[in-house]
Amino acid sequence: MQKVLDCIQELQLPKPLEFRNVRKISVLRDRRRQDLLTNQTVGFVPTMGALHEGHLSLIRQAARENTRVYVSTYVNPTQFGVNEDFDSYPNTWVEDQAKLTAVFHELTQDEYVGQIATVFQPGTNKMYPGLPPTSEINGDGSFVTITPLSTLLEGASRPVFFRGVATVCMKLLNIVQPERVYFGQKDIQQTLVIKRMVEDFHLNTEVRVVPTLREKDGLAMSSRNVYLGTRRRAVAPVLQRALQAIQNASADGIRTRKDLLAAAFLLTSSVQQTQRNLPPSERAMFEVDYFSIADPRTMTELDEVKAEDHPIISGAITMLPILEPRKGENLGLGDAKTGVRLIDNIRLDILAAKLSLTDHEQ
Ligand code: AMP
């Protein structure tokens, strides 16, 4: 086995000296073919650009496990609902290039076997060659639908979202044909939809899931955080704290869904009340979309939690528009005129909360 590995190593080319931005599908395919013929392994990181450290952690992971990393930065129209923020989604090409270049230099270190080789930014007319892409639920086109997973939680709030995600990932995976594809735990339901799709459609790739990267105060990094501005940003960690409140309730021995969820709602209600008590020029209000305690494979809700279930606690809130901006206030991209939807999840860890010890003592 070692001989085979040494042989492969010898056949491999050195790391590329720069990455190439590619728009054309045919060029991407040529590069992929070359990589195949020279025994490279390809790890693929699909993104919608507006890169942050969370995205970069996916790239680093891909570079630990593959010799060539392909990144896409395509903002896919079909996963945005009709009234969602497709038109205003942050477009940060220059900043993205700078971040990719910085990571490229970092990946020259020996701890990484791989390097960014290709950054793919296809045009929408090429990605959707048949009909113009639609965000209508009953719109025409070629789509991949994964049910019932796509109808739950995020799918219940955003009916076309997972159809769009599965469709664009099917297209990208058919084009890139990576050995491995990398997704963030932050979008846990997305990882399950993609895993289901890969298995059901016999796609020849391994789905790898990378932990969520957070800001110091617990807020999960997200391209949409730039919309928050200072005031909403200060309140936004309430989502992570609510998930933590569920974890803490389980440490107190609470096992039923109803009582665990109550812990999250208690916390969010108290923060909402605090904000309501502030003058309108200082408050940042939010609405809870859902909290969920679900089976990690199917995302179906659990009525009672057990350690062996390894449940996923997830939630979504919308930070509401700022109604009374102050003069000179940093309102973030878009001037805080629209709501910002935030999602997050953690794995409920009953054992880490030492519940078996408490049970034993009782
Ligand atoms: P997006 O550009 O938002 O579509 O995200 C592209 C990929 O980055 C997805 O697989 C996300 O799950 C992942 N991602 C986004 N935010 C984070 C984060 N904070 N930590 C880790 N991965 C993330």
CSV table of C-alpha atoms and ligand atoms in Angstrom, one decimal:
chain,number,residue,atom,x,y,z
A,1,MET,CA,0.0,0.0,0.0
A,2,GLN,CA,2.8,2.4,1.0
A,3,LYS,CA,4.5,1.7,-2.4
A,4,VAL,CA,1.3,2.7,-4.2
A,5,LEU,CA,0.9,5.9,-2.2
A,6,ASP,CA,4.6,6.8,-2.8
A,7,CYS,CA,4.0,6.1,-6.5
A,8,ILE,CA,1.0,8.4,-6.6
A,9,GLN,CA,2.9,11.0,-4.7
A,10,GLU,CA,5.7,10.9,-7.3
A,11,LEU,CA,3.2,11.3,-10.1
A,12,GLN,CA,1.6,14.3,-8.5
A,13,LEU,CA,2.4,17.7,-9.7
A,14,PRO,CA,3.6,20.4,-7.3
A,15,LYS,CA,1.1,22.7,-5.8
A,16,PRO,CA,-0.1,25.4,-8.3
A,17,LEU,CA,1.6,28.8,-8.1
A,18,GLU,CA,-1.7,30.6,-8.5
A,19,PHE,CA,-5.4,30.0,-8.7
A,20,ARG,CA,-7.4,30.6,-11.8
A,21,ASN,CA,-10.8,32.3,-12.0
A,22,VAL,CA,-13.0,30.4,-14.4
A,23,ARG,CA,-16.3,31.4,-15.9
A,24,LYS,CA,-16.8,28.9,-18.6
A,25,ILE,CA,-18.1,25.4,-17.8
A,26,SER,CA,-15.9,23.9,-20.7
A,27,VAL,CA,-12.7,25.5,-19.2
A,28,LEU,CA,-13.6,24.1,-15.7
A,29,ARG,CA,-14.1,20.7,-17.2
A,30,ASP,CA,-10.7,20.8,-19.0
A,31,ARG,CA,-9.0,21.7,-15.8
A,32,ARG,CA,-10.8,18.9,-14.0
A,33,ARG,CA,-9.8,16.4,-16.6
A,34,GLN,CA,-6.1,17.5,-16.3
A,35,ASP,CA,-6.3,17.1,-12.6
A,36,LEU,CA,-7.8,13.6,-13.0
A,37,LEU,CA,-5.0,12.6,-15.5
A,38,THR,CA,-2.3,13.8,-13.1
A,39,ASN,CA,-3.8,12.0,-10.1
A,40,GLN,CA,-4.9,15.0,-8.3
A,41,THR,CA,-7.8,14.7,-5.8
A,42,VAL,CA,-10.4,17.5,-6.0
A,43,GLY,CA,-12.1,18.9,-2.9
A,44,PHE,CA,-15.0,21.3,-3.8
A,45,VAL,CA,-16.3,24.2,-1.7
A,46,PRO,CA,-19.5,25.7,-3.1
A,47,THR,CA,-20.3,29.2,-1.8
A,48,MET,CA,-22.3,32.2,-2.8
A,49,GLY,CA,-19.3,34.5,-2.3
A,50,ALA,CA,-19.3,37.3,0.3
A,51,LEU,CA,-16.6,35.1,1.9
A,52,HIS,CA,-15.9,35.1,5.6
A,53,GLU,CA,-13.8,32.9,7.9
A,54,GLY,CA,-16.5,30.2,8.0
A,55,HIS,CA,-16.1,29.7,4.2
A,56,LEU,CA,-12.3,29.8,4.6
A,57,SER,CA,-12.4,27.1,7.2
A,58,LEU,CA,-14.1,24.9,4.6
A,59,ILE,CA,-11.4,25.7,2.1
A,60,ARG,CA,-8.7,24.9,4.7
A,61,GLN,CA,-10.3,21.5,5.4
A,62,ALA,CA,-10.6,20.7,1.7
A,63,ALA,CA,-6.9,21.5,1.4
A,64,ARG,CA,-6.0,19.1,4.2
A,65,GLU,CA,-7.8,16.3,2.4
A,66,ASN,CA,-7.3,16.9,-1.3
A,67,THR,CA,-4.5,18.1,-3.5
A,68,ARG,CA,-6.6,20.5,-5.5
A,69,VAL,CA,-9.3,22.8,-4.1
A,70,TYR,CA,-12.1,24.2,-6.3
A,71,VAL,CA,-14.2,27.0,-4.9
A,72,SER,CA,-17.4,28.3,-6.5
A,73,THR,CA,-18.8,31.8,-5.7
A,74,TYR,CA,-22.1,31.6,-7.6
A,75,VAL,CA,-25.1,33.4,-6.2
A,76,ASN,CA,-27.9,31.0,-7.1
A,77,PRO,CA,-31.1,32.8,-7.9
A,78,THR,CA,-33.4,29.7,-7.6
A,79,GLN,CA,-32.9,29.3,-3.8
A,80,PHE,CA,-34.2,32.8,-3.1
A,81,GLY,CA,-37.9,33.2,-2.6
A,82,VAL,CA,-39.8,35.8,-4.7
A,83,ASN,CA,-39.6,38.3,-1.8
A,84,GLU,CA,-36.1,37.4,-0.5
A,85,ASP,CA,-32.8,39.3,-0.8
A,86,PHE,CA,-31.4,37.9,-4.1
A,87,ASP,CA,-31.1,41.4,-5.7
A,88,SER,CA,-29.4,42.9,-2.7
A,89,TYR,CA,-27.2,39.8,-1.8
A,90,PRO,CA,-23.7,41.2,-1.0
A,91,ASN,CA,-21.5,41.3,-4.0
A,92,THR,CA,-17.9,41.4,-2.8
A,93,TRP,CA,-15.8,40.2,-5.7
A,94,VAL,CA,-12.8,42.3,-4.9
A,95,GLU,CA,-12.8,41.4,-1.2
A,96,ASP,CA,-13.4,37.8,-2.0
A,97,GLN,CA,-10.3,37.7,-4.3
A,98,ALA,CA,-8.2,39.3,-1.6
A,99,LYS,CA,-9.4,36.7,1.0
A,100,LEU,CA,-8.8,33.8,-1.5
A,101,THR,CA,-5.3,35.1,-2.2
A,102,ALA,CA,-4.5,35.3,1.5
A,103,VAL,CA,-5.7,31.8,2.1
A,104,PHE,CA,-3.8,30.6,-1.0
A,105,HIS,CA,-0.5,31.9,0.6
A,106,GLU,CA,-1.4,30.2,3.8
A,107,LEU,CA,-1.9,26.9,2.0
A,108,THR,CA,1.6,26.9,0.8
A,109,GLN,CA,2.5,25.6,4.2
A,110,ASP,CA,3.4,21.9,4.4
A,111,GLU,CA,0.5,21.0,6.8
A,112,TYR,CA,-1.8,21.3,3.8
A,113,VAL,CA,-1.5,18.7,1.0
A,114,GLY,CA,-3.7,20.8,-1.3
A,115,GLN,CA,-4.0,24.2,-2.8
A,116,ILE,CA,-6.8,26.4,-4.3
A,117,ALA,CA,-6.6,25.7,-8.0
A,118,THR,CA,-9.8,27.0,-9.5
A,119,VAL,CA,-12.4,29.6,-8.5
A,120,PHE,CA,-15.6,29.0,-10.5
A,121,GLN,CA,-18.0,31.9,-11.2
A,122,PRO,CA,-20.4,30.7,-13.9
A,123,GLY,CA,-23.0,33.0,-15.5
A,124,THR,CA,-26.6,32.3,-14.8
A,125,ASN,CA,-27.4,31.9,-18.5
A,126,LYS,CA,-24.9,29.1,-18.5
A,127,MET,CA,-26.0,27.5,-15.3
A,128,TYR,CA,-29.7,27.6,-16.3
A,129,PRO,CA,-29.4,27.0,-20.1
A,130,GLY,CA,-33.0,25.9,-20.7
A,131,LEU,CA,-35.4,28.4,-19.1
A,132,PRO,CA,-34.7,31.6,-17.1
A,133,PRO,CA,-34.4,30.5,-13.5
A,134,THR,CA,-37.6,30.9,-11.5
A,135,SER,CA,-38.3,31.4,-7.8
A,136,GLU,CA,-42.0,30.6,-8.2
A,137,ILE,CA,-43.1,27.5,-6.4
A,138,ASN,CA,-44.9,26.2,-9.4
A,139,GLY,CA,-42.5,27.7,-11.9
A,140,ASP,CA,-41.2,25.7,-14.9
A,141,GLY,CA,-37.7,24.3,-15.2
A,142,SER,CA,-35.6,21.3,-14.3
A,143,PHE,CA,-35.4,21.0,-10.6
A,144,VAL,CA,-34.2,18.5,-8.0
A,145,THR,CA,-36.6,18.0,-5.1
A,146,ILE,CA,-35.7,16.1,-2.0
A,147,THR,CA,-38.8,15.4,0.2
A,148,PRO,CA,-39.9,15.3,3.0
A,149,LEU,CA,-36.6,16.8,4.3
A,150,SER,CA,-36.9,19.9,2.1
A,151,THR,CA,-40.4,20.7,3.5
A,152,LEU,CA,-39.4,20.8,7.2
A,153,LEU,CA,-37.9,23.7,9.3
A,154,GLU,CA,-36.1,26.0,6.9
A,155,GLY,CA,-38.1,24.5,4.1
A,156,ALA,CA,-41.4,25.3,5.8
A,157,SER,CA,-40.3,29.0,6.1
A,158,ARG,CA,-38.6,29.2,2.7
A,159,PRO,CA,-40.6,26.9,0.3
A,160,VAL,CA,-38.3,27.1,-2.7
A,161,PHE,CA,-35.0,27.2,-0.8
A,162,PHE,CA,-33.9,23.5,-0.8
A,163,ARG,CA,-35.2,22.9,-4.3
A,164,GLY,CA,-32.9,25.7,-5.4
A,165,VAL,CA,-30.0,24.4,-3.3
A,166,ALA,CA,-30.3,20.8,-4.4
A,167,THR,CA,-30.7,21.9,-8.1
A,168,VAL,CA,-27.6,24.1,-8.1
A,169,CYS,CA,-25.5,21.6,-6.2
A,170,MET,CA,-26.5,18.9,-8.6
A,171,LYS,CA,-25.4,21.1,-11.5
A,172,LEU,CA,-22.1,22.1,-9.8
A,173,LEU,CA,-21.4,18.5,-8.8
A,174,ASN,CA,-22.0,17.3,-12.3
A,175,ILE,CA,-19.6,20.0,-13.6
A,176,VAL,CA,-16.8,19.7,-11.0
A,177,GLN,CA,-17.1,15.9,-10.2
A,178,PRO,CA,-15.1,16.3,-7.0
A,179,GLU,CA,-13.8,13.5,-4.8
A,180,ARG,CA,-15.2,15.4,-1.8
A,181,VAL,CA,-17.6,18.3,-1.4
A,182,TYR,CA,-17.5,20.5,1.7
A,183,PHE,CA,-20.5,22.1,3.6
A,184,GLY,CA,-20.9,23.9,6.9
A,185,GLN,CA,-22.6,22.4,9.9
A,186,LYS,CA,-24.2,25.9,10.3
A,187,ASP,CA,-26.6,24.9,7.6
A,188,ILE,CA,-27.3,21.4,9.0
A,189,GLN,CA,-30.5,20.8,7.1
A,190,GLN,CA,-28.7,21.7,3.8
A,191,THR,CA,-26.0,19.0,4.6
A,192,LEU,CA,-28.7,16.4,5.0
A,193,VAL,CA,-30.5,17.4,1.8
A,194,ILE,CA,-27.2,17.1,-0.1
A,195,LYS,CA,-26.3,13.8,1.5
A,196,ARG,CA,-29.7,12.4,0.6
A,197,MET,CA,-29.3,13.7,-3.0
A,198,VAL,CA,-25.8,12.2,-3.3
A,199,GLU,CA,-27.1,8.8,-2.2
A,200,ASP,CA,-30.3,8.8,-4.1
A,201,PHE,CA,-28.8,10.0,-7.4
A,202,HIS,CA,-25.6,7.9,-7.0
A,203,LEU,CA,-23.3,10.9,-7.3
A,204,ASN,CA,-19.7,9.8,-7.0
A,205,THR,CA,-18.6,12.2,-4.2
A,206,GLU,CA,-18.1,12.2,-0.5
A,207,VAL,CA,-20.0,14.9,1.5
A,208,ARG,CA,-17.9,16.4,4.3
A,209,VAL,CA,-19.3,18.6,7.1
A,210,VAL,CA,-17.2,21.2,8.8
A,211,PRO,CA,-18.0,22.7,12.2
A,212,THR,CA,-19.6,26.2,12.5
A,213,LEU,CA,-17.3,29.1,12.9
A,214,ARG,CA,-18.5,31.7,15.4
A,215,GLU,CA,-17.7,35.3,16.4
A,216,LYS,CA,-16.4,35.7,20.0
A,217,ASP,CA,-19.9,36.3,21.4
A,218,GLY,CA,-21.2,33.1,19.8
A,219,LEU,CA,-23.0,34.5,16.7
A,220,ALA,CA,-22.5,32.1,13.8
A,221,MET,CA,-20.6,33.8,11.0
A,222,SER,CA,-22.7,34.5,8.0
A,223,SER,CA,-22.6,36.5,4.8
A,224,ARG,CA,-25.8,38.1,5.9
A,225,ASN,CA,-24.3,39.5,9.2
A,226,VAL,CA,-23.1,42.6,7.2
A,227,TYR,CA,-26.8,43.7,7.0
A,228,LEU,CA,-27.1,43.9,10.8
A,229,GLY,CA,-25.4,47.1,11.8
A,230,THR,CA,-24.2,47.8,15.3
A,231,ARG,CA,-27.5,47.8,17.2
A,232,ARG,CA,-29.0,44.6,15.8
A,233,ARG,CA,-25.6,42.9,15.8
A,234,ALA,CA,-25.5,43.4,19.6
A,235,VAL,CA,-28.7,41.5,20.1
A,236,ALA,CA,-28.2,38.8,17.4
A,237,PRO,CA,-26.3,36.4,19.7
A,238,VAL,CA,-29.6,35.8,21.5
A,239,LEU,CA,-30.2,33.0,19.0
A,240,GLN,CA,-27.1,31.1,20.1
A,241,ARG,CA,-27.9,31.8,23.8
A,242,ALA,CA,-31.4,30.4,23.3
A,243,LEU,CA,-29.9,27.2,21.9
A,244,GLN,CA,-27.6,27.2,24.9
A,245,ALA,CA,-30.6,27.6,27.2
A,246,ILE,CA,-32.0,24.3,25.8
A,247,GLN,CA,-28.6,22.6,26.4
A,248,ASN,CA,-28.6,23.9,30.0
A,249,ALA,CA,-32.2,22.8,30.6
A,250,SER,CA,-31.2,19.3,29.6
A,251,ALA,CA,-28.4,19.5,32.2
A,252,ASP,CA,-31.1,20.1,34.7
A,253,GLY,CA,-32.6,16.8,33.7
A,254,ILE,CA,-35.4,18.1,31.4
A,255,ARG,CA,-36.1,15.6,28.7
A,256,THR,CA,-39.4,16.6,27.0
A,257,ARG,CA,-39.5,18.7,23.9
A,258,LYS,CA,-42.1,21.0,25.4
A,259,ASP,CA,-40.1,21.9,28.5
A,260,LEU,CA,-36.8,22.1,26.6
A,261,LEU,CA,-38.2,24.5,24.1
A,262,ALA,CA,-39.8,26.5,26.9
A,263,ALA,CA,-36.3,27.3,28.1
A,264,ALA,CA,-35.4,28.9,24.8
A,265,PHE,CA,-38.7,30.9,24.6
A,266,LEU,CA,-38.2,32.1,28.2
A,267,LEU,CA,-34.8,33.6,27.2
A,268,THR,CA,-36.0,35.2,24.0
A,269,SER,CA,-39.1,36.6,25.7
A,270,SER,CA,-37.0,38.2,28.3
A,271,VAL,CA,-34.6,39.7,25.8
A,272,GLN,CA,-37.6,41.0,23.7
A,273,GLN,CA,-39.0,42.6,26.8
A,274,THR,CA,-35.7,44.3,27.6
A,275,GLN,CA,-35.6,45.7,24.1
A,276,ARG,CA,-39.2,46.8,24.2
A,277,ASN,CA,-38.5,48.8,27.4
A,278,LEU,CA,-35.8,50.8,25.5
A,279,PRO,CA,-36.7,53.9,23.6
A,280,PRO,CA,-37.3,53.3,19.9
A,281,SER,CA,-34.1,55.0,19.0
A,282,GLU,CA,-32.1,52.3,20.9
A,283,ARG,CA,-34.1,49.1,20.6
A,284,ALA,CA,-33.4,46.2,18.3
A,285,MET,CA,-36.4,43.9,18.0
A,286,PHE,CA,-36.6,40.3,16.7
A,287,GLU,CA,-39.1,37.6,16.0
A,288,VAL,CA,-38.6,33.9,16.6
A,289,ASP,CA,-39.4,31.8,13.5
A,290,TYR,CA,-38.9,28.4,15.1
A,291,PHE,CA,-36.9,26.4,17.7
A,292,SER,CA,-36.6,22.7,17.0
A,293,ILE,CA,-35.3,19.6,18.7
A,294,ALA,CA,-34.9,17.0,15.9
A,295,ASP,CA,-33.5,13.7,14.8
A,296,PRO,CA,-30.0,14.4,13.3
A,297,ARG,CA,-30.7,12.2,10.2
A,298,THR,CA,-34.3,13.1,9.3
A,299,MET,CA,-34.8,16.5,11.1
A,300,THR,CA,-38.2,15.2,12.3
A,301,GLU,CA,-39.1,16.6,15.7
A,302,LEU,CA,-38.4,14.5,18.9
A,303,ASP,CA,-41.0,14.6,21.7
A,304,GLU,CA,-38.4,13.3,24.2
A,305,VAL,CA,-34.6,13.4,24.0
A,306,LYS,CA,-32.3,10.5,24.8
A,307,ALA,CA,-28.5,10.6,24.7
A,308,GLU,CA,-28.3,8.0,21.9
A,309,ASP,CA,-30.5,10.2,19.6
A,310,HIS,CA,-27.8,12.9,19.4
A,311,PRO,CA,-30.5,15.5,18.8
A,312,ILE,CA,-30.0,18.7,16.8
A,313,ILE,CA,-31.3,21.8,18.4
A,314,SER,CA,-31.8,24.5,15.8
A,315,GLY,CA,-33.5,27.8,15.6
A,316,ALA,CA,-34.2,30.8,13.3
A,317,ILE,CA,-35.0,34.4,14.2
A,318,THR,CA,-35.5,37.5,12.2
A,319,MET,CA,-33.9,40.7,13.3
A,320,LEU,CA,-36.5,43.3,12.5
A,321,PRO,CA,-35.8,46.6,10.6
A,322,ILE,CA,-34.6,49.5,12.7
A,323,LEU,CA,-37.6,51.9,12.8
A,324,GLU,CA,-35.8,54.9,14.4
A,325,PRO,CA,-32.2,55.2,13.2
A,326,ARG,CA,-30.0,57.6,15.1
A,327,LYS,CA,-28.0,60.2,13.3
A,328,GLY,CA,-24.6,58.7,12.2
A,329,GLU,CA,-25.5,55.3,13.5
A,330,ASN,CA,-23.9,52.3,11.7
A,331,LEU,CA,-26.9,50.5,10.3
A,332,GLY,CA,-25.0,48.0,8.2
A,333,LEU,CA,-25.5,47.2,4.5
A,334,GLY,CA,-29.0,48.2,3.3
A,335,ASP,CA,-29.5,50.7,6.2
A,336,ALA,CA,-31.4,48.2,8.4
A,337,LYS,CA,-34.6,48.7,6.3
A,338,THR,CA,-35.3,45.0,5.9
A,339,GLY,CA,-35.3,42.1,8.3
A,340,VAL,CA,-32.3,39.8,8.6
A,341,ARG,CA,-33.0,36.1,9.1
A,342,LEU,CA,-30.4,34.2,11.2
A,343,ILE,CA,-30.2,30.5,11.7
A,344,ASP,CA,-28.1,28.3,13.9
A,345,ASN,CA,-27.9,24.9,15.5
A,346,ILE,CA,-25.9,22.8,18.0
A,347,ARG,CA,-25.8,19.1,18.8
A,348,LEU,CA,-27.6,18.5,22.2
A,349,ASP,CA,-25.0,16.9,24.3
A,350,ILE,CA,-26.7,15.2,27.2
A,351,LEU,CA,-23.6,13.3,28.3
A,352,ALA,CA,-21.3,16.4,28.4
A,353,ALA,CA,-23.9,17.9,30.7
A,354,LYS,CA,-23.1,15.1,33.1
A,355,LEU,CA,-26.8,14.1,33.5
A,356,SER,CA,-26.0,10.5,34.1
A,357,LEU,CA,-24.1,11.6,37.2
A,358,THR,CA,-27.0,13.6,38.5
A,359,ASP,CA,-29.4,10.7,37.7
A,360,HIS,CA,-27.1,8.4,39.6
A,361,GLU,CA,-27.0,10.6,42.7
A,362,GLN,CA,-30.7,10.7,42.8
B,1,AMP,P1,-23.1,30.3,1.6
B,1,AMP,O1,-22.2,31.2,0.9
B,1,AMP,O2,-23.8,31.0,2.7
B,1,AMP,O3,-24.0,29.5,0.7
B,1,AMP,O4,-22.3,29.2,2.4
B,1,AMP,C1,-21.4,28.4,1.7
B,1,AMP,C2,-20.9,27.3,2.6
B,1,AMP,O5,-20.3,27.8,3.8
B,1,AMP,C3,-22.1,26.4,3.2
B,1,AMP,O6,-21.7,25.1,3.2
B,1,AMP,C4,-22.3,27.0,4.6
B,1,AMP,O7,-22.8,26.0,5.4
B,1,AMP,C5,-20.9,27.3,4.9
B,1,AMP,N1,-20.8,28.2,6.0
B,1,AMP,C6,-21.5,29.4,6.1
B,1,AMP,N2,-21.3,30.0,7.3
B,1,AMP,C7,-20.5,29.1,8.0
B,1,AMP,C8,-19.9,29.2,9.3
B,1,AMP,N3,-20.1,30.2,10.2
B,1,AMP,N4,-19.0,28.2,9.7
B,1,AMP,C9,-18.8,27.2,8.8
B,1,AMP,N5,-19.3,27.0,7.6
B,1,AMP,C10,-20.1,28.0,7.2
